[in-house]
Amino acid sequence: MFNPFTEVIDESADFDLISQAKNGNRDALEKLVLRHQAWIYNIAVRMVFHPQDAEEVTQEVLIKAITRLSTFQGNSQFRTWLYRITANHVLNMKRRGAEMQPLTFSIYADAINQTPDLELPDPNSVPVDVPLLVEEAKIACTTGMLLCLDRKQRLVFTLGEIFGASDTIGSEILDMSPDNFRQSLARARRDLYQFMNNQCGLVNANNPCRCPKKTQGFINAGHVDPHHLQFVSLHVRQVRDAAANTVRVIDDVVDRQYATIYREHPFLQPSERVDWLRQILDRPEIRSALHLA
């Protein structure tokens, strides 16, 4: 699978499609967007949590990128240009969904601790296999933890730790020095690991919090909907497989315990991704700006 965050990237396919798109070739523009759409979407999910909100964010980013495509002259890498648009958007966009109520690790810990430990649901009472519900609870809970980081930390952590982008690539996208990217990533890792080491049984076996114990409580609280799984049902592959060619390695045993959890999260695809892309391209202002055929 194409991975835009590898250290050395062949952008010849992108440049071909850009050239055709600038000449009004709609098919080329669709192919260009679809090469990057899922990566933008997976960034957005980790910024806003809810997949439906992430689809909205992805559309906003794509509209910005598509309408500005004529300004891209090829003097820099397309990756840097496109993902800098993405980064600027997600750092400055209006709050929505899960971001409406600011979270801290303390608040998040209280919410988890107040969720009662319960038996798993009766398999005959739910429409999906119980292990899928447990996996949904695990992914939802650990994704929610990212909201306790500020936006910049969350984005740096997503690029550097989850997608494995190097300090060079991450700093180019965020328009900062590699040293600053490293320092910001180190702070995000420290804060998240400290919380998980004190709270999460996936990282520290001495912690009482266990995903199977919390699953029914999450269902009762509305955080997990057995009839509409937000993460597991969209699972195409794991992040570590999609980002297999990135260069950042997990440094030590302690880091491996929590970083692996995030790299095993699903790499998601937006629902109806071709349909809503075509809806964007059918907007009169988009067609006019790009002289689409």
GROMACS .gro file of C-alpha atoms in nm:
model
  293
    1MET     CA    1   0.000   0.000   0.000
    2PHE     CA    2   0.117   0.354  -0.079
    3ASN     CA    3   0.260   0.517   0.234
    4PRO     CA    4   0.318   0.894   0.219
    5PHE     CA    5   0.530   0.900   0.535
    6THR     CA    6   0.826   0.689   0.422
    7GLU     CA    7   1.166   0.857   0.443
    8VAL     CA    8   1.231   0.827   0.069
    9ILE     CA    9   0.920   0.858  -0.144
   10ASP     CA   10   0.857   0.819  -0.515
   11GLU     CA   11   0.611   1.092  -0.604
   12SER     CA   12   0.615   1.034  -0.980
   13ALA     CA   13   0.260   0.893  -0.974
   14ASP     CA   14   0.139   1.198  -0.780
   15PHE     CA   15   0.308   1.441  -1.019
   16ASP     CA   16   0.158   1.263  -1.320
   17LEU     CA   17  -0.190   1.284  -1.172
   18ILE     CA   18  -0.140   1.649  -1.067
   19SER     CA   19  -0.041   1.745  -1.418
   20GLN     CA   20  -0.347   1.574  -1.566
   21ALA     CA   21  -0.578   1.716  -1.298
   22LYS     CA   22  -0.457   2.069  -1.366
   23ASN     CA   23  -0.559   2.015  -1.728
   24GLY     CA   24  -0.913   1.933  -1.618
   25ASN     CA   25  -0.890   1.554  -1.603
   26ARG     CA   26  -1.144   1.454  -1.337
   27ASP     CA   27  -1.041   1.087  -1.330
   28ALA     CA   28  -0.682   1.185  -1.255
   29LEU     CA   29  -0.796   1.413  -0.972
   30GLU     CA   30  -1.006   1.133  -0.823
   31LYS     CA   31  -0.709   0.895  -0.832
   32LEU     CA   32  -0.482   1.156  -0.674
   33VAL     CA   33  -0.724   1.222  -0.388
   34LEU     CA   34  -0.792   0.852  -0.329
   35ARG     CA   35  -0.417   0.788  -0.289
   36HIS     CA   36  -0.413   1.019   0.013
   37GLN     CA   37  -0.772   1.025   0.139
   38ALA     CA   38  -0.745   0.734   0.385
   39TRP     CA   39  -0.427   0.876   0.541
   40ILE     CA   40  -0.590   1.215   0.595
   41TYR     CA   41  -0.895   1.038   0.737
   42ASN     CA   42  -0.686   0.833   0.980
   43ILE     CA   43  -0.521   1.152   1.105
   44ALA     CA   44  -0.865   1.310   1.146
   45VAL     CA   45  -1.004   1.014   1.344
   46ARG     CA   46  -0.729   1.053   1.601
   47MET     CA   47  -0.795   1.425   1.625
   48VAL     CA   48  -1.176   1.414   1.668
   49PHE     CA   49  -1.246   1.047   1.765
   50HIS     CA   50  -1.583   0.993   1.595
   51PRO     CA   51  -1.552   0.855   1.240
   52GLN     CA   52  -1.844   1.066   1.116
   53ASP     CA   53  -1.672   1.382   1.243
   54ALA     CA   54  -1.346   1.262   1.087
   55GLU     CA   55  -1.518   1.226   0.750
   56GLU     CA   56  -1.633   1.587   0.777
   57VAL     CA   57  -1.278   1.701   0.863
   58THR     CA   58  -1.138   1.498   0.574
   59GLN     CA   59  -1.381   1.663   0.332
   60GLU     CA   60  -1.279   2.007   0.458
   61VAL     CA   61  -0.910   1.927   0.406
   62LEU     CA   62  -0.971   1.784   0.059
   63ILE     CA   63  -1.170   2.087  -0.050
   64LYS     CA   64  -0.882   2.311   0.059
   65ALA     CA   65  -0.626   2.094  -0.119
   66ILE     CA   66  -0.829   2.057  -0.439
   67THR     CA   67  -0.904   2.428  -0.473
   68ARG     CA   68  -0.538   2.516  -0.409
   69LEU     CA   69  -0.394   2.249  -0.637
   70SER     CA   70  -0.327   2.502  -0.913
   71THR     CA   71  -0.084   2.679  -0.676
   72PHE     CA   72   0.133   2.369  -0.638
   73GLN     CA   73   0.426   2.420  -0.874
   74GLY     CA   74   0.628   2.109  -0.794
   75ASN     CA   75   0.914   2.300  -0.633
   76SER     CA   76   0.871   2.097  -0.313
   77GLN     CA   77   0.744   1.752  -0.231
   78PHE     CA   78   0.372   1.710  -0.279
   79ARG     CA   79   0.362   1.520   0.050
   80THR     CA   80   0.491   1.824   0.239
   81TRP     CA   81   0.244   2.054   0.062
   82LEU     CA   82  -0.063   1.832   0.113
   83TYR     CA   83  -0.001   1.721   0.469
   84ARG     CA   84   0.097   2.070   0.579
   85ILE     CA   85  -0.251   2.177   0.463
   86THR     CA   86  -0.389   1.885   0.664
   87ALA     CA   87  -0.186   1.972   0.974
   88ASN     CA   88  -0.277   2.340   0.965
   89HIS     CA   89  -0.643   2.253   0.927
   90VAL     CA   90  -0.667   2.004   1.213
   91LEU     CA   91  -0.469   2.230   1.445
   92ASN     CA   92  -0.693   2.532   1.380
   93MET     CA   93  -1.038   2.390   1.296
   94LYS     CA   94  -1.345   2.449   1.509
   95ARG     CA   95  -1.406   2.206   1.792
   96ARG     CA   96  -1.666   1.940   1.728
   97GLY     CA   97  -1.792   1.606   1.859
   98ALA     CA   98  -1.567   1.453   2.121
   99GLU     CA   99  -1.356   1.769   2.139
  100MET     CA  100  -1.646   1.984   2.261
  101GLN     CA  101  -1.575   1.889   2.621
  102PRO     CA  102  -1.202   1.937   2.693
  103LEU     CA  103  -1.047   1.626   2.847
  104THR     CA  104  -0.759   1.579   3.089
  105PHE     CA  105  -0.603   1.252   3.193
  106SER     CA  106  -0.748   1.303   3.540
  107ILE     CA  107  -1.101   1.344   3.405
  108TYR     CA  108  -1.054   1.044   3.177
  109ALA     CA  109  -0.928   0.827   3.463
  110ASP     CA  110  -1.229   0.924   3.674
  111ALA     CA  111  -1.466   0.831   3.391
  112ILE     CA  112  -1.304   0.490   3.346
  113ASN     CA  113  -1.292   0.421   3.720
  114GLN     CA  114  -1.659   0.515   3.755
  115THR     CA  115  -1.754   0.266   3.484
  116PRO     CA  116  -1.851  -0.051   3.674
  117ASP     CA  117  -1.680  -0.383   3.616
  118LEU     CA  118  -1.946  -0.613   3.473
  119GLU     CA  119  -1.975  -0.956   3.314
  120LEU     CA  120  -1.951  -0.970   2.937
  121PRO     CA  121  -2.281  -0.957   2.748
  122ASP     CA  122  -2.469  -1.279   2.681
  123PRO     CA  123  -2.366  -1.379   2.326
  124ASN     CA  124  -2.734  -1.437   2.243
  125SER     CA  125  -2.823  -1.081   2.343
  126VAL     CA  126  -2.595  -0.892   2.102
  127PRO     CA  127  -2.586  -0.883   1.720
  128VAL     CA  128  -2.208  -0.936   1.687
  129ASP     CA  129  -1.951  -1.168   1.840
  130VAL     CA  130  -1.859  -1.068   2.196
  131PRO     CA  131  -1.482  -1.056   2.119
  132LEU     CA  132  -1.559  -0.785   1.860
  133LEU     CA  133  -1.731  -0.581   2.131
  134VAL     CA  134  -1.429  -0.616   2.357
  135GLU     CA  135  -1.202  -0.506   2.072
  136GLU     CA  136  -1.432  -0.212   2.001
  137ALA     CA  137  -1.416  -0.113   2.368
  138LYS     CA  138  -1.036  -0.136   2.367
  139ILE     CA  139  -0.993   0.074   2.053
  140ALA     CA  140  -1.250   0.331   2.161
  141CYS     CA  141  -1.091   0.367   2.505
  142THR     CA  142  -0.732   0.396   2.384
  143THR     CA  143  -0.830   0.632   2.100
  144GLY     CA  144  -1.018   0.845   2.352
  145MET     CA  145  -0.701   0.875   2.559
  146LEU     CA  146  -0.544   1.071   2.273
  147LEU     CA  147  -0.800   1.348   2.333
  148CYS     CA  148  -0.628   1.415   2.668
  149LEU     CA  149  -0.327   1.542   2.473
  150ASP     CA  150  -0.345   1.891   2.329
  151ARG     CA  151  -0.396   1.911   1.954
  152LYS     CA  152  -0.032   1.958   1.865
  153GLN     CA  153   0.081   1.670   2.085
  154ARG     CA  154  -0.196   1.454   1.941
  155LEU     CA  155  -0.090   1.526   1.585
  156VAL     CA  156   0.279   1.477   1.658
  157PHE     CA  157   0.202   1.148   1.834
  158THR     CA  158  -0.014   1.031   1.543
  159LEU     CA  159   0.254   1.107   1.285
  160GLY     CA  160   0.561   1.007   1.483
  161GLU     CA  161   0.447   0.720   1.705
  162ILE     CA  162   0.144   0.566   1.536
  163PHE     CA  163   0.244   0.615   1.171
  164GLY     CA  164   0.615   0.594   1.250
  165ALA     CA  165   0.717   0.905   1.054
  166SER     CA  166   1.074   1.015   1.112
  167ASP     CA  167   1.168   1.343   1.282
  168THR     CA  168   1.263   1.480   0.939
  169ILE     CA  169   0.927   1.398   0.779
  170GLY     CA  170   0.725   1.504   1.082
  171SER     CA  171   0.907   1.834   1.115
  172GLU     CA  172   0.862   1.914   0.744
  173ILE     CA  173   0.487   1.856   0.767
  174LEU     CA  174   0.451   2.060   1.085
  175ASP     CA  175   0.696   2.328   0.971
  176MET     CA  176   0.916   2.296   1.278
  177SER     CA  177   1.271   2.183   1.346
  178PRO     CA  178   1.344   1.811   1.386
  179ASP     CA  179   1.460   1.885   1.744
  180ASN     CA  180   1.127   2.049   1.828
  181PHE     CA  181   0.937   1.760   1.671
  182ARG     CA  182   1.140   1.513   1.879
  183GLN     CA  183   1.081   1.710   2.199
  184SER     CA  184   0.708   1.740   2.136
  185LEU     CA  185   0.684   1.369   2.061
  186ALA     CA  186   0.880   1.286   2.376
  187ARG     CA  187   0.637   1.491   2.588
  188ALA     CA  188   0.333   1.328   2.428
  189ARG     CA  189   0.480   0.981   2.476
  190ARG     CA  190   0.571   1.056   2.837
  191ASP     CA  191   0.226   1.191   2.925
  192LEU     CA  192   0.038   0.910   2.754
  193TYR     CA  193   0.260   0.633   2.883
  194GLN     CA  194   0.249   0.768   3.239
  195PHE     CA  195  -0.131   0.763   3.228
  196MET     CA  196  -0.152   0.415   3.074
  197ASN     CA  197   0.109   0.273   3.310
  198ASN     CA  198  -0.094   0.398   3.606
  199GLN     CA  199  -0.436   0.308   3.467
  200CYS     CA  200  -0.442   0.055   3.183
  201GLY     CA  201  -0.415  -0.321   3.228
  202LEU     CA  202  -0.294  -0.356   2.870
  203VAL     CA  203   0.030  -0.182   2.967
  204ASN     CA  204   0.069  -0.269   3.335
  205ALA     CA  205  -0.062  -0.605   3.455
  206ASN     CA  206  -0.094  -0.465   3.808
  207ASN     CA  207  -0.370  -0.227   3.700
  208PRO     CA  208  -0.725  -0.353   3.759
  209CYS     CA  209  -0.874  -0.193   3.446
  210ARG     CA  210  -0.940  -0.461   3.187
  211CYS     CA  211  -1.125  -0.419   2.856
  212PRO     CA  212  -1.351  -0.725   2.907
  213LYS     CA  213  -1.456  -0.594   3.249
  214LYS     CA  214  -1.546  -0.251   3.110
  215THR     CA  215  -1.716  -0.358   2.785
  216GLN     CA  216  -2.069  -0.394   2.921
  217GLY     CA  217  -2.030  -0.069   3.115
  218PHE     CA  218  -1.921   0.108   2.798
  219ILE     CA  219  -2.227  -0.035   2.622
  220ASN     CA  220  -2.456   0.084   2.900
  221ALA     CA  221  -2.300   0.432   2.888
  222GLY     CA  222  -2.340   0.452   2.510
  223HIS     CA  223  -1.968   0.450   2.435
  224VAL     CA  224  -1.995   0.119   2.248
  225ASP     CA  225  -2.297   0.043   2.030
  226PRO     CA  226  -2.326  -0.328   1.941
  227HIS     CA  227  -2.549  -0.235   1.647
  228HIS     CA  228  -2.307   0.020   1.507
  229LEU     CA  229  -1.939  -0.052   1.570
  230GLN     CA  230  -1.733   0.256   1.487
  231PHE     CA  231  -1.390   0.098   1.462
  232VAL     CA  232  -1.393  -0.279   1.433
  233SER     CA  233  -1.646  -0.291   1.151
  234LEU     CA  234  -1.428  -0.059   0.941
  235HIS     CA  235  -1.111  -0.256   1.005
  236VAL     CA  236  -0.918  -0.302   0.681
  237ARG     CA  237  -0.568  -0.359   0.816
  238GLN     CA  238  -0.359  -0.260   1.114
  239VAL     CA  239  -0.173   0.070   1.115
  240ARG     CA  240   0.159  -0.110   1.154
  241ASP     CA  241   0.091  -0.291   0.824
  242ALA     CA  242  -0.018   0.022   0.638
  243ALA     CA  243   0.283   0.215   0.770
  244ALA     CA  244   0.526  -0.073   0.740
  245ASN     CA  245   0.792   0.124   0.552
  246THR     CA  246   0.828   0.412   0.795
  247VAL     CA  247   1.156   0.440   0.980
  248ARG     CA  248   1.077   0.515   1.344
  249VAL     CA  249   1.132   0.212   1.564
  250ILE     CA  250   0.994   0.143   1.908
  251ASP     CA  251   1.288   0.227   2.130
  252ASP     CA  252   1.265  -0.006   2.428
  253VAL     CA  253   1.054  -0.257   2.613
  254VAL     CA  254   0.858   0.008   2.804
  255ASP     CA  255   0.771   0.196   2.485
  256ARG     CA  256   0.685  -0.127   2.307
  257GLN     CA  257   0.414  -0.208   2.562
  258TYR     CA  258   0.200   0.094   2.482
  259ALA     CA  259   0.312   0.191   2.133
  260THR     CA  260   0.222  -0.153   1.999
  261ILE     CA  261  -0.137  -0.099   2.117
  262TYR     CA  262  -0.171   0.202   1.887
  263ARG     CA  263   0.007   0.042   1.593
  264GLU     CA  264  -0.235  -0.249   1.620
  265HIS     CA  265  -0.533  -0.014   1.585
  266PRO     CA  266  -0.726  -0.052   1.261
  267PHE     CA  267  -0.624   0.154   0.961
  268LEU     CA  268  -0.967   0.287   0.864
  269GLN     CA  269  -1.129   0.368   0.535
  270PRO     CA  270  -1.398   0.638   0.519
  271SER     CA  271  -1.740   0.499   0.434
  272GLU     CA  272  -1.860   0.556   0.079
  273ARG     CA  273  -1.527   0.722   0.006
  274VAL     CA  274  -1.571   0.739  -0.371
  275ASP     CA  275  -1.930   0.864  -0.352
  276TRP     CA  276  -1.860   1.157  -0.124
  277LEU     CA  277  -1.544   1.244  -0.313
  278ARG     CA  278  -1.753   1.271  -0.629
  279GLN     CA  279  -2.006   1.485  -0.445
  280ILE     CA  280  -1.721   1.724  -0.363
  281LEU     CA  281  -1.602   1.729  -0.722
  282ASP     CA  282  -1.955   1.799  -0.844
  283ARG     CA  283  -1.976   2.125  -0.650
  284PRO     CA  284  -1.997   2.415  -0.896
  285GLU     CA  285  -1.720   2.611  -0.724
  286ILE     CA  286  -1.485   2.311  -0.743
  287ARG     CA  287  -1.562   2.240  -1.108
  288SER     CA  288  -1.517   2.605  -1.194
  289ALA     CA  289  -1.190   2.641  -1.005
  290LEU     CA  290  -1.037   2.334  -1.170
  291HIS     CA  291  -1.204   2.344  -1.513
  292LEU     CA  292  -1.296   1.981  -1.463
  293ALA     CA  293  -1.398   1.771  -1.760
   0.00000   0.00000   0.00000
